[in-house]
mmCIF file with all atom_site columns, C-alpha atoms in Angstrom:
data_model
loop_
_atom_site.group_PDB
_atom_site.id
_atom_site.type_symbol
_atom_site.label_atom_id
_atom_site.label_alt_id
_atom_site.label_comp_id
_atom_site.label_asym_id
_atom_site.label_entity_id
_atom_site.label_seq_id
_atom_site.pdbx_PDB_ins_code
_atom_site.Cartn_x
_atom_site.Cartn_y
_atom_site.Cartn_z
_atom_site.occupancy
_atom_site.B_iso_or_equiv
_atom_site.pdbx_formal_charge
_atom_site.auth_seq_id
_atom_site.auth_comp_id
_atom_site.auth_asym_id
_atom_site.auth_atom_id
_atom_site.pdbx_PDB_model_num
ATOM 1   C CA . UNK A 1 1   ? -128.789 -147.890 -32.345 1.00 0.00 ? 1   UNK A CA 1
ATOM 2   C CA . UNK A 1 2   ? -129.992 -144.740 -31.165 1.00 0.00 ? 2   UNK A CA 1
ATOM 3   C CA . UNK A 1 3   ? -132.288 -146.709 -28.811 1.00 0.00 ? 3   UNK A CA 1
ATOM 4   C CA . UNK A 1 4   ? -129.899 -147.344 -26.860 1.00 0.00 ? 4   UNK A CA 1
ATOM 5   C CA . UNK A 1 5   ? -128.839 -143.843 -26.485 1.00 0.00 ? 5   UNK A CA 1
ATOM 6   C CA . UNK A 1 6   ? -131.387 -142.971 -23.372 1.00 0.00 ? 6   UNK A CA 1
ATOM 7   C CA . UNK A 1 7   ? -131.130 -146.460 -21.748 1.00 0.00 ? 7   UNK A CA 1
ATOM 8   C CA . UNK A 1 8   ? -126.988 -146.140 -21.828 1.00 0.00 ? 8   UNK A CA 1
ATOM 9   C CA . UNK A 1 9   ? -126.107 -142.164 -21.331 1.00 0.00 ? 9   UNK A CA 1
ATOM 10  C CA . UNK A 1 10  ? -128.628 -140.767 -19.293 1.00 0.00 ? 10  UNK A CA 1
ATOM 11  C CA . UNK A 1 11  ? -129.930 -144.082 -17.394 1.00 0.00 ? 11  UNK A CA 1
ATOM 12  C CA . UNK A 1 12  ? -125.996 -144.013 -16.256 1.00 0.00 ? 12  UNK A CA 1
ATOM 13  C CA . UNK A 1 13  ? -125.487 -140.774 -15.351 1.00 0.00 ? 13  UNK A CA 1
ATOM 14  C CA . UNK A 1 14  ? -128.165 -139.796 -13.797 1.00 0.00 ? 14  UNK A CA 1
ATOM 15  C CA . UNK A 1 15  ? -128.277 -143.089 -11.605 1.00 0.00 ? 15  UNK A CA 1
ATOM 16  C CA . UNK A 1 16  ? -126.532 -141.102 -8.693  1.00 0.00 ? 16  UNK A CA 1
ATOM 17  C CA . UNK A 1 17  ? -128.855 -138.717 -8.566  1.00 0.00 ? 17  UNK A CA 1
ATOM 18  C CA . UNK A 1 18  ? -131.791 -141.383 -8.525  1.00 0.00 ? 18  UNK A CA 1
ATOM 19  C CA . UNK A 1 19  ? -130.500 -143.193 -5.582  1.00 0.00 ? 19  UNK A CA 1
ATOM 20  C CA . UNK A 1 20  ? -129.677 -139.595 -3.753  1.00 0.00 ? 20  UNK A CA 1
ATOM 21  C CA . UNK A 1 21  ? -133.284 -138.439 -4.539  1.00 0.00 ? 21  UNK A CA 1
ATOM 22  C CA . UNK A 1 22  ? -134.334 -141.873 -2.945  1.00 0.00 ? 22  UNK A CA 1
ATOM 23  C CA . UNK A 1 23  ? -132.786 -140.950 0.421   1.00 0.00 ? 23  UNK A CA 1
ATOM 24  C CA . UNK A 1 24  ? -129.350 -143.235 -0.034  1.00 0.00 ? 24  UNK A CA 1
ATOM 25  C CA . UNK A 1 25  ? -126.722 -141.576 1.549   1.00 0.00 ? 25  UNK A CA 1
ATOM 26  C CA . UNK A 1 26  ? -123.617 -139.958 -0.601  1.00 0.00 ? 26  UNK A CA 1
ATOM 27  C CA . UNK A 1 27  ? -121.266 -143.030 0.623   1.00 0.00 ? 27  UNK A CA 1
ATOM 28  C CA . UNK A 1 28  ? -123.561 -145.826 -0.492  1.00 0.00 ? 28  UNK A CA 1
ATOM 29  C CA . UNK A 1 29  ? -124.197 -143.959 -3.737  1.00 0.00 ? 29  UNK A CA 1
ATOM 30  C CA . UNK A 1 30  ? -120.764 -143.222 -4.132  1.00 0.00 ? 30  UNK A CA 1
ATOM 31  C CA . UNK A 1 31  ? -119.889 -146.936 -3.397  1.00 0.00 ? 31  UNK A CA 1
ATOM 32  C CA . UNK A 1 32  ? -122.784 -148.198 -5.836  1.00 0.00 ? 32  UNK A CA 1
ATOM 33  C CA . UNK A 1 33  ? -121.851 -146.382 -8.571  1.00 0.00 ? 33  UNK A CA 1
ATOM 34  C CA . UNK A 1 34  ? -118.009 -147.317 -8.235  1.00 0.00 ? 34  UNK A CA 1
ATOM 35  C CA . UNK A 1 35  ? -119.224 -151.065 -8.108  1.00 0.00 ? 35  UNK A CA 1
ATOM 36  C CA . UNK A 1 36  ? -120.974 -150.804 -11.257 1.00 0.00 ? 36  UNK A CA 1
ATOM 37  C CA . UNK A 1 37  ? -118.487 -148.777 -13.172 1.00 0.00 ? 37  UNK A CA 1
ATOM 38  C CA . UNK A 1 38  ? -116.086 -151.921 -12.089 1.00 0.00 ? 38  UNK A CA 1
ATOM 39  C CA . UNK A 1 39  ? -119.303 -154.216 -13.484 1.00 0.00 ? 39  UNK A CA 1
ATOM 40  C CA . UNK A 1 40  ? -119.307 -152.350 -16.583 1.00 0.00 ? 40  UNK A CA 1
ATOM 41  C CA . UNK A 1 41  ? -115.344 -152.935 -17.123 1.00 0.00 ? 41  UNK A CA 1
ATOM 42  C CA . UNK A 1 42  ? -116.138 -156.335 -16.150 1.00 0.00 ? 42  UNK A CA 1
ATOM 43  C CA . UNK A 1 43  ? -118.780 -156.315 -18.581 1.00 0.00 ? 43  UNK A CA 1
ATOM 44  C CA . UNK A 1 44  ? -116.651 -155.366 -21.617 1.00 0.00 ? 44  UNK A CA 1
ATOM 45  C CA . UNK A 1 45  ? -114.369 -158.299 -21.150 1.00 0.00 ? 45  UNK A CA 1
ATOM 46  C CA . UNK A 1 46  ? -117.208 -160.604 -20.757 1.00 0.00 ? 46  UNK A CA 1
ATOM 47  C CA . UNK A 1 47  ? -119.107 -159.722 -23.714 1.00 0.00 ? 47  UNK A CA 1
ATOM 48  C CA . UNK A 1 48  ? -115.677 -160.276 -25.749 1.00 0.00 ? 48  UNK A CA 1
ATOM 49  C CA . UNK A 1 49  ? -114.962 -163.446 -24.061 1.00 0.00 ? 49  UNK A CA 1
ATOM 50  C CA . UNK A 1 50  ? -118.926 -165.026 -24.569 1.00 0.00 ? 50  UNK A CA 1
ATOM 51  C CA . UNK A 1 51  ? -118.879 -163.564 -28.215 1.00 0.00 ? 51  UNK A CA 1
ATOM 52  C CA . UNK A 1 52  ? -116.140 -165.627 -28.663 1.00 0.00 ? 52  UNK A CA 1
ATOM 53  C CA . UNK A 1 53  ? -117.517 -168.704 -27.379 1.00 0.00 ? 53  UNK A CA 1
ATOM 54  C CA . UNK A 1 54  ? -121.184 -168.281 -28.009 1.00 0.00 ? 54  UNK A CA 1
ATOM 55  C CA . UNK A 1 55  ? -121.115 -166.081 -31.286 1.00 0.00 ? 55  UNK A CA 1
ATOM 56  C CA . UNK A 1 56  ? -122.018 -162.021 -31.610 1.00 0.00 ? 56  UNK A CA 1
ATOM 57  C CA . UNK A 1 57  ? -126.016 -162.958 -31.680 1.00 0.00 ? 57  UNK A CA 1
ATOM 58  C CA . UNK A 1 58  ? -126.694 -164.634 -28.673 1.00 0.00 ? 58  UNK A CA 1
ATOM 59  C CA . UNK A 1 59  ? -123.601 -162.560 -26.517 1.00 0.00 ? 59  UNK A CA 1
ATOM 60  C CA . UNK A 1 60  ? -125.722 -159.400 -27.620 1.00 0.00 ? 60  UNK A CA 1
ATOM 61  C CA . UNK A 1 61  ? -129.192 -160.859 -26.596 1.00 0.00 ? 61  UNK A CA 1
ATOM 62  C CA . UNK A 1 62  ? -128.081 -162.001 -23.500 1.00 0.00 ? 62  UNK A CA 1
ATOM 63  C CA . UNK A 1 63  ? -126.035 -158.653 -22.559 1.00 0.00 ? 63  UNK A CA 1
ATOM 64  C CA . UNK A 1 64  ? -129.362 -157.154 -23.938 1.00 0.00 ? 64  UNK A CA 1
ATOM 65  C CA . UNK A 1 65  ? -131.738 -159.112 -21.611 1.00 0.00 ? 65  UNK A CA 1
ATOM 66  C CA . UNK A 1 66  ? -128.803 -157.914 -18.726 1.00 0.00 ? 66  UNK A CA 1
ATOM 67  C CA . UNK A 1 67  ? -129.775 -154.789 -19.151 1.00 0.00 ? 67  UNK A CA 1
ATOM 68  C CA . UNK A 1 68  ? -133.293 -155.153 -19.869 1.00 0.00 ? 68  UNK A CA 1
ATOM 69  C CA . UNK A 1 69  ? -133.205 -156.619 -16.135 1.00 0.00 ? 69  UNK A CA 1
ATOM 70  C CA . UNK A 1 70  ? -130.984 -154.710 -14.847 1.00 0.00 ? 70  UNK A CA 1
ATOM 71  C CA . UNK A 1 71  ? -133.421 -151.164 -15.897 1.00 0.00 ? 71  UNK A CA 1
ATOM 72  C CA . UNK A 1 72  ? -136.772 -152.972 -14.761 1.00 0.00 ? 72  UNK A CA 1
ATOM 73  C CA . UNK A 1 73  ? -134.896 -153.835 -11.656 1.00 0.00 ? 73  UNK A CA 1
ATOM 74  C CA . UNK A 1 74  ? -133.633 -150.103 -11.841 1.00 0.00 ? 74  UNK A CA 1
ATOM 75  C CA . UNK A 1 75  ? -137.578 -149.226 -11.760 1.00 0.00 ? 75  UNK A CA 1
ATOM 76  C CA . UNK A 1 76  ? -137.789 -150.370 -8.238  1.00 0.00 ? 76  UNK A CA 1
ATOM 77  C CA . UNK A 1 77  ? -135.341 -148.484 -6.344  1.00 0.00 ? 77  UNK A CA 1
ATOM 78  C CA . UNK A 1 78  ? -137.784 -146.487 -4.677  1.00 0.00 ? 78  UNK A CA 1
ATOM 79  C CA . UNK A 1 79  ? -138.620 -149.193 -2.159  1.00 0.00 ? 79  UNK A CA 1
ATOM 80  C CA . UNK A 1 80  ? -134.978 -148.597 -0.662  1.00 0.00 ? 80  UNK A CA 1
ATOM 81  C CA . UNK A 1 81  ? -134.422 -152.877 -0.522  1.00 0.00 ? 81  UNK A CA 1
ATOM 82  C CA . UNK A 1 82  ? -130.359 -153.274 -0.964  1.00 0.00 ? 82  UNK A CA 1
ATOM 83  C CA . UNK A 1 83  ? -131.010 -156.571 -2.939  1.00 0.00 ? 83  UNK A CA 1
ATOM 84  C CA . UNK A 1 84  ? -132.944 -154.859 -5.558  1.00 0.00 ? 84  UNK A CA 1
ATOM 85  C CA . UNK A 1 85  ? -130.666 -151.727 -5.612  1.00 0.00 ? 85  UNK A CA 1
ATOM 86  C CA . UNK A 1 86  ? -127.447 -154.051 -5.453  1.00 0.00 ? 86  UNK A CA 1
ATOM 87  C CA . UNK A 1 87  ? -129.148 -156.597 -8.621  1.00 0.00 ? 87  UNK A CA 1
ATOM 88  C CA . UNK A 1 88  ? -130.342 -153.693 -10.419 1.00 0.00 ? 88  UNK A CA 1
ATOM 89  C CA . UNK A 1 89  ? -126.779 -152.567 -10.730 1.00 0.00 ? 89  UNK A CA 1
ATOM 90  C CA . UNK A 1 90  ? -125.301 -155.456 -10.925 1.00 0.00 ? 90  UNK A CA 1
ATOM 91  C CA . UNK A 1 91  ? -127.407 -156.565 -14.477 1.00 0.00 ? 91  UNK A CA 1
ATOM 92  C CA . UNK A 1 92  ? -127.550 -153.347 -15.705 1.00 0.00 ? 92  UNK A CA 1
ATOM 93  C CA . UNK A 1 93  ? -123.741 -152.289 -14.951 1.00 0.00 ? 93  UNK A CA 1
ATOM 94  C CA . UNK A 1 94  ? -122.750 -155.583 -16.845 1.00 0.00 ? 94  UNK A CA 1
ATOM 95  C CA . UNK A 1 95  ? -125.379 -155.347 -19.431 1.00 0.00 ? 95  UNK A CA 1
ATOM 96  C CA . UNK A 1 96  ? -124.357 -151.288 -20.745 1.00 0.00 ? 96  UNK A CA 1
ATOM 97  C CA . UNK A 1 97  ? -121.392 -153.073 -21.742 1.00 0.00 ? 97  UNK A CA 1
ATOM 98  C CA . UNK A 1 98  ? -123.143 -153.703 -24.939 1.00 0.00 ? 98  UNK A CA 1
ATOM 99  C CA . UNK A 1 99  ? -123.501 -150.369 -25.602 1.00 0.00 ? 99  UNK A CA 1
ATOM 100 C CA . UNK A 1 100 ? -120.375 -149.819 -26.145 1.00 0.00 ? 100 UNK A CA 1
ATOM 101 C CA . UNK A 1 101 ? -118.219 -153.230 -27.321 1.00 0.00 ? 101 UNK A CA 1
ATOM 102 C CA . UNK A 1 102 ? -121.862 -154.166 -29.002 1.00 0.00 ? 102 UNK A CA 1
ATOM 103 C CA . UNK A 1 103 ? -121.569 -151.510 -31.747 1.00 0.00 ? 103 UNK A CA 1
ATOM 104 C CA . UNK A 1 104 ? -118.775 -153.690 -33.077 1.00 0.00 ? 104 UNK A CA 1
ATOM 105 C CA . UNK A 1 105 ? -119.614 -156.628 -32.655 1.00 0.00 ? 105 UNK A CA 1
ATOM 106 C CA . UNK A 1 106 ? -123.004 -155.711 -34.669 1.00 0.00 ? 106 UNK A CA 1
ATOM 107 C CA . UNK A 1 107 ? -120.950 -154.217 -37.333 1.00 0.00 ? 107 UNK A CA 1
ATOM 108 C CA . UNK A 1 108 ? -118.635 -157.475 -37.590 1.00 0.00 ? 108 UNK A CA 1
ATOM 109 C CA . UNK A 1 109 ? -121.892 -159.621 -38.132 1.00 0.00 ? 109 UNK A CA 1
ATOM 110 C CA . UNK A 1 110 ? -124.492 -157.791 -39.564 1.00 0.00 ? 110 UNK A CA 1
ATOM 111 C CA . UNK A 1 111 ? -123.378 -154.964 -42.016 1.00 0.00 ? 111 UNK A CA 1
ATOM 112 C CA . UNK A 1 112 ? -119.990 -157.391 -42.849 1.00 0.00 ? 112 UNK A CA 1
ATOM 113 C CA . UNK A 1 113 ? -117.101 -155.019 -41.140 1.00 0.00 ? 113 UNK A CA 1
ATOM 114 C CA . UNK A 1 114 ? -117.842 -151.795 -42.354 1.00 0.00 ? 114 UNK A CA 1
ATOM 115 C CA . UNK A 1 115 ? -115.944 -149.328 -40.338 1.00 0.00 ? 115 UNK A CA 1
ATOM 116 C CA . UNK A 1 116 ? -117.652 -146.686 -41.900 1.00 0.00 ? 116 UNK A CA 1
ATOM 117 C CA . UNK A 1 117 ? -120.780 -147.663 -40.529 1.00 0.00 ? 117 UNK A CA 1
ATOM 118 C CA . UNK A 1 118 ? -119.546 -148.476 -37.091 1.00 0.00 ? 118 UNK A CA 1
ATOM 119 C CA . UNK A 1 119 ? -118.305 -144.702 -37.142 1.00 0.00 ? 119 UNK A CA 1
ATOM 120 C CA . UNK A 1 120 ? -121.657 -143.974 -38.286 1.00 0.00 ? 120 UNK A CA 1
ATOM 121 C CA . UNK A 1 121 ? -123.742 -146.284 -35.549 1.00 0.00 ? 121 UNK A CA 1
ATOM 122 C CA . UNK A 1 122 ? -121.304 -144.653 -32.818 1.00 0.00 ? 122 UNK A CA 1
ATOM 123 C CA . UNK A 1 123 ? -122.198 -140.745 -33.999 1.00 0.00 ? 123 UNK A CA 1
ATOM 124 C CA . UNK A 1 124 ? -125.551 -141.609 -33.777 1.00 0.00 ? 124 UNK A CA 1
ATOM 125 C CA . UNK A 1 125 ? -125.699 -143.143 -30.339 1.00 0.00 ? 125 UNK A CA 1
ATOM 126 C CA . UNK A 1 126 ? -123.731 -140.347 -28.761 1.00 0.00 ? 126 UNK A CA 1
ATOM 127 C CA . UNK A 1 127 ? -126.112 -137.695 -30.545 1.00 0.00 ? 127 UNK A CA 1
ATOM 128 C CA . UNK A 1 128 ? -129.105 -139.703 -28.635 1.00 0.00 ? 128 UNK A CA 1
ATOM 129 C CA . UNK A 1 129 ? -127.399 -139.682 -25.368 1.00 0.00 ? 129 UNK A CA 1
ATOM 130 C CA . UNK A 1 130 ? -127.015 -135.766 -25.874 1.00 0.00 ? 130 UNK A CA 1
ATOM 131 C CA . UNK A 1 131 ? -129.989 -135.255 -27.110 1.00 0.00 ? 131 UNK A CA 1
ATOM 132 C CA . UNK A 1 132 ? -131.678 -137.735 -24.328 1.00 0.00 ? 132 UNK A CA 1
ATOM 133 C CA . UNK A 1 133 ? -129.513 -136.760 -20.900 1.00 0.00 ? 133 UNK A CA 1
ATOM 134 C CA . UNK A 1 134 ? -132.315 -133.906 -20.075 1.00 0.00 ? 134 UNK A CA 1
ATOM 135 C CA . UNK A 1 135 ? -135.409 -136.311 -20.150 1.00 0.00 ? 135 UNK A CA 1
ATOM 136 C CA . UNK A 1 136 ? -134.664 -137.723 -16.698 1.00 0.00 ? 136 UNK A CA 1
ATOM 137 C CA . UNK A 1 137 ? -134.674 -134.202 -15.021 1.00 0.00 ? 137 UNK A CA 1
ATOM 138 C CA . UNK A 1 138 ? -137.259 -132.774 -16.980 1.00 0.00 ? 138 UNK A CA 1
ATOM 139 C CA . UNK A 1 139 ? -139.691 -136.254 -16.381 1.00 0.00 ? 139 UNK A CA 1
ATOM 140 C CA . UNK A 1 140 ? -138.491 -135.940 -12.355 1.00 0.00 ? 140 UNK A CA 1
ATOM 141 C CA . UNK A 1 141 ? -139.643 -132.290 -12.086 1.00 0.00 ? 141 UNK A CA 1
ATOM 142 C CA . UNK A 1 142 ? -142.670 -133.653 -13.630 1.00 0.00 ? 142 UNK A CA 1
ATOM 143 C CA . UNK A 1 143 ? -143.461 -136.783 -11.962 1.00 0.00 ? 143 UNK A CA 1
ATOM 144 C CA . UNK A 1 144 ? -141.237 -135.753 -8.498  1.00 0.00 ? 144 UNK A CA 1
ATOM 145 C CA . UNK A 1 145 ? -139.251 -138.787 -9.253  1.00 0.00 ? 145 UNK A CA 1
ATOM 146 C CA . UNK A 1 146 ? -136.868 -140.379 -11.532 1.00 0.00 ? 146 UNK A CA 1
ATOM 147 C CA . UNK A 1 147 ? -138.643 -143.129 -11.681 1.00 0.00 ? 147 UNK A CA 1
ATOM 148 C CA . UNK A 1 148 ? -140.573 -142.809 -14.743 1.00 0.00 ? 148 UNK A CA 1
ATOM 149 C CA . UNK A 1 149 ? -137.591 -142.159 -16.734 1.00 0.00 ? 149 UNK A CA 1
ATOM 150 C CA . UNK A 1 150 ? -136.050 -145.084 -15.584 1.00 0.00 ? 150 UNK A CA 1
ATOM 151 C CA . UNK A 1 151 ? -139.269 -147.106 -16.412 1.00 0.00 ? 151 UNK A CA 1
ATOM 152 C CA . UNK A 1 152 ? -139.395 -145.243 -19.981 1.00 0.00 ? 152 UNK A CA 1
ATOM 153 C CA . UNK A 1 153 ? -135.389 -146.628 -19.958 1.00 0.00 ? 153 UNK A CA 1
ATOM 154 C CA . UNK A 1 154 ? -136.290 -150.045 -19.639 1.00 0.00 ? 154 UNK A CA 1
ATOM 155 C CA . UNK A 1 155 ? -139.323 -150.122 -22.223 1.00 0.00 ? 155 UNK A CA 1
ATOM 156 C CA . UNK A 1 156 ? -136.987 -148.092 -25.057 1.00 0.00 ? 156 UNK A CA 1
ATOM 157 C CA . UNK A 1 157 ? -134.135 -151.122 -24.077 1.00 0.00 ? 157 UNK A CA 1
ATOM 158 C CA . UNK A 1 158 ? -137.008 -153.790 -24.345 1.00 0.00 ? 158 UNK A CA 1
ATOM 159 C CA . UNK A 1 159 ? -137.557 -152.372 -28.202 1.00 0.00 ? 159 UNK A CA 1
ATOM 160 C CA . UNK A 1 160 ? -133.770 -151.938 -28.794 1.00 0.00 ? 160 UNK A CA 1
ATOM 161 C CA . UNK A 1 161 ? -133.263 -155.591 -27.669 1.00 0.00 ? 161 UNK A CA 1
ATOM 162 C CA . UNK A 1 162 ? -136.070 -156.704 -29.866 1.00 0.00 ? 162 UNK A CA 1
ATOM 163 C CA . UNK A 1 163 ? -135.239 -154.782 -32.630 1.00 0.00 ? 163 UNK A CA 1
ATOM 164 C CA . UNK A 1 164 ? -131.241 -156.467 -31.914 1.00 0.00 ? 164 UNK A CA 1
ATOM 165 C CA . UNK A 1 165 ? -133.128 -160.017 -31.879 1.00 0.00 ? 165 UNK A CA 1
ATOM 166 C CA . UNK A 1 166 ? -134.941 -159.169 -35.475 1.00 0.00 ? 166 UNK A CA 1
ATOM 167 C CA . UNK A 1 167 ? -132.065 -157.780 -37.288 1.00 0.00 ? 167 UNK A CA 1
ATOM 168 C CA . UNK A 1 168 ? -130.159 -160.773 -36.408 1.00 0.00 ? 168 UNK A CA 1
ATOM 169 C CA . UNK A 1 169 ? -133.002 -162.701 -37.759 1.00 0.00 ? 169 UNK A CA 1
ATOM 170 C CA . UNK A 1 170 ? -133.309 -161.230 -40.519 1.00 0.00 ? 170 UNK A CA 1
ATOM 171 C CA . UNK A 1 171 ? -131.726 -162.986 -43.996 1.00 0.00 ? 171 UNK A CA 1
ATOM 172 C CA . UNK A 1 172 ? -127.922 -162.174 -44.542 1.00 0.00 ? 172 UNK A CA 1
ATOM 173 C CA . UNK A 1 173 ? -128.383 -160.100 -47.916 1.00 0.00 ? 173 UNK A CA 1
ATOM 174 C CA . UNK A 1 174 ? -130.857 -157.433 -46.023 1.00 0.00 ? 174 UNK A CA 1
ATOM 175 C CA . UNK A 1 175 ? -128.533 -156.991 -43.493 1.00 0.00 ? 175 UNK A CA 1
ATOM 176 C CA . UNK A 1 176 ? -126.376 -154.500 -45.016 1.00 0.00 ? 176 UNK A CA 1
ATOM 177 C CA . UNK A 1 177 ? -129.122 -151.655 -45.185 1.00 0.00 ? 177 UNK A CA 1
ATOM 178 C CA . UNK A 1 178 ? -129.466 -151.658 -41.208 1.00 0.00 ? 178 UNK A CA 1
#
């Protein structure tokens, strides 16, 4: 869970200053941003309405794989093409929805319902998006762009996504201890 952390908190908020270090103006980031906080509401519906019909294990690998697209698309915004900006937003503004409706759903399937734990999974995330939301600025004054931390983004949601795909695998007793 606390992979998710960096590729949820800080990918998000520090998207508008990503696109305004990539010479889009105020209005377009403005207006991106707005479209994929809409995406992400969107998102949160979705997920609820494909767990329902697909089950909680392939819902979360295919919100995962959103996201996982949506960050290596995120990668690219430096070469300023609207369809990449636009997609990149699009997948990952739909995908983050996991990070937030997927803690439950992983709860409800994996460690059988145990609120406790949800409380628990939800603490940590929001201690690894603390802890996480400088590593964009400090990688940028780095590098001089935001790029790599969006590239570092994508890899860490690759592992989450994989490690999502092998607890699901992973026989029902063993499940509990995740």
């Amino acid at each position: 869970q606390e992979l998710w952390a960096p590729g949820a908190g800080p990918a998000y908020s520090h998207i508008t200053v990503y696109l305004t270090d990539e010479q889009f103006s105020p209005d377009t980031v403005a207006w991106l941003v707005s479209a994929m906080g809409l995406l992400m509401t969107a998102g949160k519906c979705l997920i609820g309405e494909v767990t329902d019909l697909l089950g909680g294990r392939r819902a979360c690998l295919l919100f995962g794989m959103f996201v996982v697209l949506g960050q290596g698309l995120e990668c690219f915004i430096p070469t300023r093409s609207s369809a990449v900006v636009c997609l990149s937003l699009l997948f990952a503004g739909l995908g983050l929805a996991l990070s937030t409706v997927g803690f439950s759903i992983w709860c409800r399937d994996l460690c059988r319902g145990d609120n406790a734990l949800l409380c628990k999974i939800q603490s940590a995330h929001m201690v690894g998006a603390l802890l996480f939301s400088p590593l964009p600025g400090i990688l940028a004054d780095g590098t001089g762009s935001y790029q790599p931390a969006y590239l570092l983004f994508a890899l860490l949601t690759i592992l989450a996504v994989g490690l999502m795909a092998r607890a699901y695998a992973a026989p029902a007793p063993n499940r509990q201890h995740i």
